[in-house]
Amino acid sequence: MTSMPDFLHIDPTARRVSLDGRNPAFYSDPNRVYAALHQHCPTFFWEEQRQWFFTGYDHVNALLRDRRFGRQILHIASREELGLAEPAAHTAHFDLAERHSLLEIEPPEHTRLRTLVNRAFVSRHVEKMSGEIEELANRLIDRFEKDGQTELLSSFADIIPVTMIARMIGIPEEMGPQLLKWSHDYVGMYMFKRSRADEDAADRSAKEFADYVKTVIAERRANPRDDLLSHMIHTEHKGQFLTEDELVSTTIVLLNAGHEATVHQIGNSVRIILESGLDPAAMFADAATTERTVEETLRICAPVHIFQRWALEDVEVDGVTFKRGDKVSLILAAANLDPNKFTDPLTFKPERNEGANLSFGAGIHFCIGAPLARLELNIVLPLLFKRLPGLKIAAPPVVKDVYHFHGLERLDLRW
């Protein structure tokens, strides 16, 4: 039996849950709460969020693929019809940047955008970057190896994903720190209980980000290169080219999604490996064990926890009736801990081989950057432990208050 945390209140009969998403006891260790939800109430109405949530693996997996649900609703119904408020004026720049985001649109627009971008992210193209990833990781470790200690996020994890996605798209690498700042502000819009200050920062950064991307687009229009941005500008799909707004939205979402989650996952993975007390050399003995270890870290400490969907029609799921225009939430990280799918789910078992985790989603919105993220993790994690034998956690890691993302404030290591 899973003990119930005292800050979590579950009414299994009514399937209602009360939980403060900003409580450090929750976001620091959400897995304990997910275990209690699986035991008592895997499908529930979260009082504070005023929404239904699903945690069961089969439900989450099915709903991610269910075309009766989608990432947008205004393509089939008006705001008046659905009783939705008008967009806020102070987030107009953010809303414009999101309007054509791959994460937020449905077919046929989604199909057209994704088709243009997809080719760059398929495994065979991404794998050509292996040498570059390894070279960059080694160069970063060279800088701090002799110190006997480092703060891993700022010296390593922050740098690798943003550098690689910037190279791929065609953004100068020296923009890395600025991209990180814009991205952190931007994703603040997805946090629970965001403040007006968070919204203002996100809108300001969305405008600066978009203005910068437009300057790079103008350069690539005049002087195309062998990069993804040039490809998106100059390639047509069924006679159509991407508009300026579509190019800006797509570039921003690729830069954000291409590094934010992977930064978190490098930190989460190193932490879980070190706290397990298991031998890293055994986990990274060869390509097969490395791959299993990486997938197990993705399962047990996913970097993105929740994806939402709109009901596009009246529909019933697990005895809950949804009307067109209702929003539902799928907790990917909780689905990864479903005891009906994974044995002893709260235990880190690098040798585990019980099926796919849902950390990258599923269906038409499956993470386009998954091959790149997996490649980065499969290269940099073994390298880190090989180059720094005797790696230990030097100070208790603190989890960021950014739920529904999951990552560390910092990770202090010594060796």
Coordinates of C-alpha atoms in Angstrom, one line a residue, residues 74-373:
L74 CA -11.2 27.1 -32.4
H75 CA -10.9 25.5 -35.8
I76 CA -14.3 23.8 -35.2
A77 CA -16.1 26.1 -32.8
S78 CA -16.2 29.8 -31.9
R79 CA -15.2 31.4 -28.6
E80 CA -18.8 32.5 -28.0
E81 CA -20.1 29.0 -28.7
L82 CA -17.7 27.6 -26.1
G83 CA -18.0 30.4 -23.6
L84 CA -14.3 31.2 -23.8
A85 CA -12.9 34.6 -22.8
E86 CA -11.2 36.7 -25.4
P87 CA -7.4 36.5 -25.5
A88 CA -5.7 38.8 -23.0
A89 CA -4.1 41.9 -24.6
H90 CA -1.0 41.7 -22.5
T91 CA 0.0 38.3 -24.0
A92 CA -0.7 39.2 -27.6
H93 CA 2.9 38.6 -28.7
F94 CA 3.0 35.2 -27.0
D95 CA -0.3 34.2 -28.6
L96 CA 1.0 35.2 -32.0
A97 CA 4.1 33.1 -31.6
E98 CA 1.9 30.1 -30.5
R99 CA -0.7 30.5 -33.2
H100 CA 1.2 28.3 -35.7
S101 CA 3.1 26.2 -33.2
L102 CA 3.3 22.5 -34.1
L103 CA 2.3 21.7 -30.5
E104 CA -0.9 23.7 -30.8
I105 CA -2.4 22.9 -34.2
E106 CA -4.3 20.1 -35.8
P107 CA -4.5 18.7 -39.4
P108 CA -4.4 19.8 -42.1
E109 CA -2.1 22.7 -41.0
H110 CA -0.2 20.4 -38.6
T111 CA 0.4 17.8 -41.4
R112 CA 1.8 20.5 -43.7
L113 CA 4.2 22.0 -41.1
R114 CA 5.3 18.7 -39.7
T115 CA 6.0 17.2 -43.1
L116 CA 8.3 20.1 -43.9
V117 CA 10.2 19.8 -40.6
N118 CA 10.1 16.0 -40.1
R119 CA 12.8 15.0 -42.5
A120 CA 15.5 16.9 -40.5
F121 CA 14.6 15.0 -37.3
V122 CA 14.4 11.4 -38.5
S123 CA 16.9 9.1 -36.9
R124 CA 19.2 8.7 -39.8
H125 CA 19.7 12.4 -40.2
V126 CA 20.0 13.0 -36.5
E127 CA 22.6 10.2 -36.0
K128 CA 25.0 12.2 -38.3
M129 CA 25.3 14.6 -35.3
S130 CA 26.8 11.9 -33.0
G131 CA 30.4 13.1 -33.5
E132 CA 29.5 16.7 -32.9
I133 CA 27.6 15.9 -29.7
E134 CA 30.5 13.8 -28.4
E135 CA 33.1 16.5 -29.3
L136 CA 31.1 19.2 -27.6
A137 CA 30.5 17.0 -24.4
N138 CA 34.2 16.2 -24.2
R139 CA 35.2 19.9 -24.6
L140 CA 32.9 20.9 -21.8
I141 CA 34.2 18.2 -19.5
D142 CA 37.7 19.2 -20.3
R143 CA 36.9 22.6 -18.8
F144 CA 35.9 21.4 -15.3
E145 CA 37.5 17.9 -15.0
K146 CA 40.6 19.1 -13.1
D147 CA 38.4 21.1 -10.6
G148 CA 37.1 18.0 -8.9
Q149 CA 33.6 19.6 -8.8
T150 CA 31.0 21.3 -11.0
E151 CA 27.5 22.6 -11.1
L152 CA 26.3 20.3 -13.9
L153 CA 23.4 22.3 -15.3
S154 CA 25.3 25.5 -16.0
S155 CA 28.6 23.8 -17.1
F156 CA 27.2 21.0 -19.2
A157 CA 23.4 20.3 -19.4
D158 CA 22.3 23.8 -20.3
I159 CA 24.9 24.0 -23.1
I160 CA 24.7 20.8 -25.1
P161 CA 21.0 20.7 -26.2
V162 CA 20.8 24.4 -27.0
T163 CA 24.0 24.3 -29.0
M164 CA 22.9 21.3 -31.1
I165 CA 19.4 22.5 -31.9
A166 CA 20.8 26.0 -32.8
R167 CA 23.3 24.4 -35.2
M168 CA 20.6 22.2 -36.7
I169 CA 18.2 25.2 -37.3
G170 CA 20.9 27.6 -38.4
I171 CA 21.0 30.0 -35.4
P172 CA 24.5 31.2 -34.3
E173 CA 25.8 29.2 -31.3
E174 CA 26.8 32.4 -29.5
M175 CA 23.1 33.1 -29.2
G176 CA 22.8 30.1 -26.8
P177 CA 22.6 32.1 -23.5
Q178 CA 20.0 34.5 -24.9
L179 CA 18.0 31.6 -26.3
L180 CA 17.9 30.0 -22.9
K181 CA 16.7 33.2 -21.3
W182 CA 13.9 33.7 -23.9
S183 CA 13.0 30.0 -23.6
H184 CA 12.8 30.0 -19.7
D185 CA 10.5 33.1 -19.9
Y186 CA 8.4 31.6 -22.7
V187 CA 7.7 28.3 -20.9
G188 CA 6.7 30.2 -17.8
M189 CA 3.3 30.4 -19.5
Y190 CA 2.8 26.7 -19.0
M191 CA 3.4 26.7 -15.2
F192 CA 0.6 26.1 -12.7
K193 CA -0.6 29.3 -11.2
R194 CA 1.6 31.6 -13.3
S195 CA 1.6 35.2 -12.2
R196 CA 1.0 38.4 -14.1
A197 CA 4.8 39.0 -13.9
D198 CA 5.3 35.5 -15.5
E199 CA 2.9 36.5 -18.3
D200 CA 4.6 39.8 -18.9
A201 CA 8.0 38.2 -19.1
A202 CA 6.8 35.6 -21.5
D203 CA 5.1 38.1 -23.8
R204 CA 8.2 40.4 -23.8
S205 CA 10.5 37.4 -24.6
A206 CA 8.1 36.1 -27.2
K207 CA 8.3 39.5 -29.0
E208 CA 12.2 39.7 -28.7
F209 CA 12.5 36.0 -29.8
A210 CA 10.2 36.5 -32.8
D211 CA 11.9 39.7 -33.8
Y212 CA 15.3 38.0 -33.7
V213 CA 14.1 35.0 -35.7
K214 CA 12.7 37.3 -38.4
T215 CA 16.2 38.8 -38.9
V216 CA 17.6 35.3 -39.4
I217 CA 14.8 34.4 -41.8
A218 CA 15.5 37.5 -43.9
E219 CA 19.2 36.5 -44.0
R220 CA 18.4 32.9 -45.1
R221 CA 15.9 34.1 -47.7
A222 CA 18.8 36.1 -49.3
N223 CA 21.5 33.6 -48.6
P224 CA 20.2 30.0 -48.1
R225 CA 22.5 27.5 -46.3
D226 CA 22.4 23.9 -45.5
D227 CA 20.3 24.2 -42.4
L228 CA 16.7 23.5 -41.3
L229 CA 15.6 27.1 -41.4
S230 CA 16.7 27.5 -45.1
H231 CA 15.0 24.2 -45.8
M232 CA 11.7 25.4 -44.2
I233 CA 11.9 28.7 -46.1
H234 CA 12.6 27.4 -49.6
T235 CA 10.7 24.0 -49.6
E236 CA 7.1 23.9 -50.7
H237 CA 4.5 21.3 -49.7
K238 CA 1.7 20.8 -52.2
G239 CA 2.4 24.1 -53.8
Q240 CA 2.5 26.1 -50.5
F241 CA 5.4 27.7 -48.7
L242 CA 5.4 28.5 -45.0
T243 CA 4.3 32.0 -44.2
E244 CA 6.5 34.3 -42.1
D245 CA 4.3 33.7 -39.0
E246 CA 4.5 30.0 -39.5
L247 CA 8.3 30.1 -39.9
V248 CA 8.6 32.2 -36.7
S249 CA 6.3 29.9 -34.6
T250 CA 8.0 26.7 -35.9
T251 CA 11.5 28.0 -35.2
I252 CA 10.5 29.1 -31.7
V253 CA 8.8 25.8 -30.8
L254 CA 11.8 23.8 -32.2
L255 CA 14.3 25.8 -30.2
N256 CA 12.2 25.6 -27.0
A257 CA 11.3 22.0 -27.3
G258 CA 14.7 21.1 -28.7
H259 CA 16.5 21.9 -25.5
E260 CA 14.3 22.8 -22.5
A261 CA 13.2 19.2 -21.8
T262 CA 16.7 17.7 -22.6
V263 CA 18.4 20.1 -20.2
H264 CA 16.1 18.9 -17.4
Q265 CA 16.5 15.3 -18.4
I266 CA 20.3 15.3 -18.3
G267 CA 20.1 16.6 -14.7
N268 CA 17.2 14.3 -13.7
S269 CA 19.1 11.2 -15.2
V270 CA 22.4 11.9 -13.5
R271 CA 20.6 12.5 -10.2
I272 CA 18.6 9.2 -10.4
I273 CA 21.7 7.2 -11.4
L274 CA 23.8 8.5 -8.6
E275 CA 21.0 8.2 -6.0
S276 CA 20.3 4.6 -7.0
G277 CA 23.7 3.4 -5.7
L278 CA 24.0 1.1 -8.7
D279 CA 27.2 0.8 -10.7
P280 CA 27.1 3.3 -13.7
A281 CA 29.8 1.2 -15.5
A282 CA 27.3 -1.7 -15.7
M283 CA 24.5 0.6 -16.9
F284 CA 26.6 1.9 -19.7
A285 CA 28.5 -1.3 -20.6
D286 CA 27.4 -1.3 -24.2
A287 CA 24.9 0.4 -26.6
A288 CA 22.1 -1.9 -25.5
T289 CA 22.5 -1.4 -21.8
T290 CA 22.9 2.3 -22.3
E291 CA 19.7 2.5 -24.3
R292 CA 17.8 0.7 -21.6
T293 CA 19.2 2.9 -18.9
V294 CA 18.3 6.1 -20.8
E295 CA 14.7 4.8 -21.3
E296 CA 14.4 3.9 -17.6
T297 CA 15.5 7.4 -16.6
L298 CA 12.9 8.9 -19.0
R299 CA 10.3 6.6 -17.5
I300 CA 10.9 7.3 -13.9
C301 CA 11.8 11.1 -14.0
A302 CA 10.2 12.5 -17.2
P303 CA 11.0 16.2 -17.9
V304 CA 7.4 17.1 -19.1
H305 CA 4.5 15.8 -17.0
I306 CA 1.3 17.0 -18.5
F307 CA -0.3 17.4 -22.0
Q308 CA -3.8 18.8 -22.5
R309 CA -6.4 18.0 -25.1
W310 CA -9.7 19.6 -26.1
A311 CA -12.7 17.3 -26.6
L312 CA -13.7 17.9 -30.3
E313 CA -17.0 16.2 -29.8
D314 CA -19.2 14.8 -27.0
V315 CA -17.4 11.7 -25.7
E316 CA -17.2 9.4 -22.8
V317 CA -14.0 8.0 -21.4
D318 CA -13.6 5.8 -18.3
G319 CA -17.2 6.7 -17.2
V320 CA -16.6 10.4 -17.5
T321 CA -18.7 12.4 -20.0
F322 CA -17.0 15.2 -21.8
K323 CA -18.8 17.8 -23.9
R324 CA -17.3 19.4 -27.0
G325 CA -15.0 22.2 -25.8
D326 CA -14.1 20.5 -22.5
K327 CA -10.4 20.3 -21.7
V328 CA -8.7 17.1 -20.3
S329 CA -5.2 16.6 -19.0
L330 CA -3.0 13.5 -19.5
I331 CA -0.2 13.0 -16.9
L332 CA 2.5 11.4 -19.0
A333 CA 4.9 11.0 -16.0
A334 CA 2.2 9.2 -14.0
A335 CA 1.3 6.9 -16.9
N336 CA 5.0 5.8 -16.8
L337 CA 4.4 4.7 -13.2
D338 CA 1.2 2.6 -13.7
P339 CA 1.6 -0.6 -11.8
N340 CA -0.6 -2.4 -14.3
K341 CA 2.1 -1.7 -16.9
F342 CA 5.4 -1.6 -15.0
T343 CA 6.3 -3.9 -12.1
D344 CA 7.5 -2.1 -8.9
P345 CA 7.1 1.2 -10.8
L346 CA 8.7 3.6 -8.3
T347 CA 12.0 1.6 -8.4
F348 CA 14.7 2.6 -10.9
K349 CA 15.7 -0.6 -12.8
P350 CA 18.1 0.1 -15.6
E351 CA 17.6 -3.4 -17.0
R352 CA 13.9 -3.0 -17.2
N353 CA 12.3 -4.0 -20.5
E354 CA 8.5 -3.8 -20.1
G355 CA 7.5 -1.6 -23.0
A356 CA 7.6 2.1 -24.1
N357 CA 7.4 5.0 -21.7
L358 CA 5.2 7.9 -22.7
S359 CA 7.6 10.7 -21.9
F360 CA 7.6 11.9 -25.6
G361 CA 3.9 11.5 -26.0
A362 CA 2.2 9.5 -28.8
G363 CA 0.1 9.9 -31.9
I364 CA 0.4 12.8 -34.3
H365 CA 1.9 15.1 -31.7
F366 CA 4.6 12.6 -30.7
C367 CA 7.7 14.7 -29.9
I368 CA 9.4 15.5 -33.2
G369 CA 12.7 16.0 -31.4
A370 CA 12.7 12.6 -29.7
P371 CA 15.4 11.0 -31.9
L372 CA 17.7 14.0 -31.1
A373 CA 17.0 14.0 -27.4

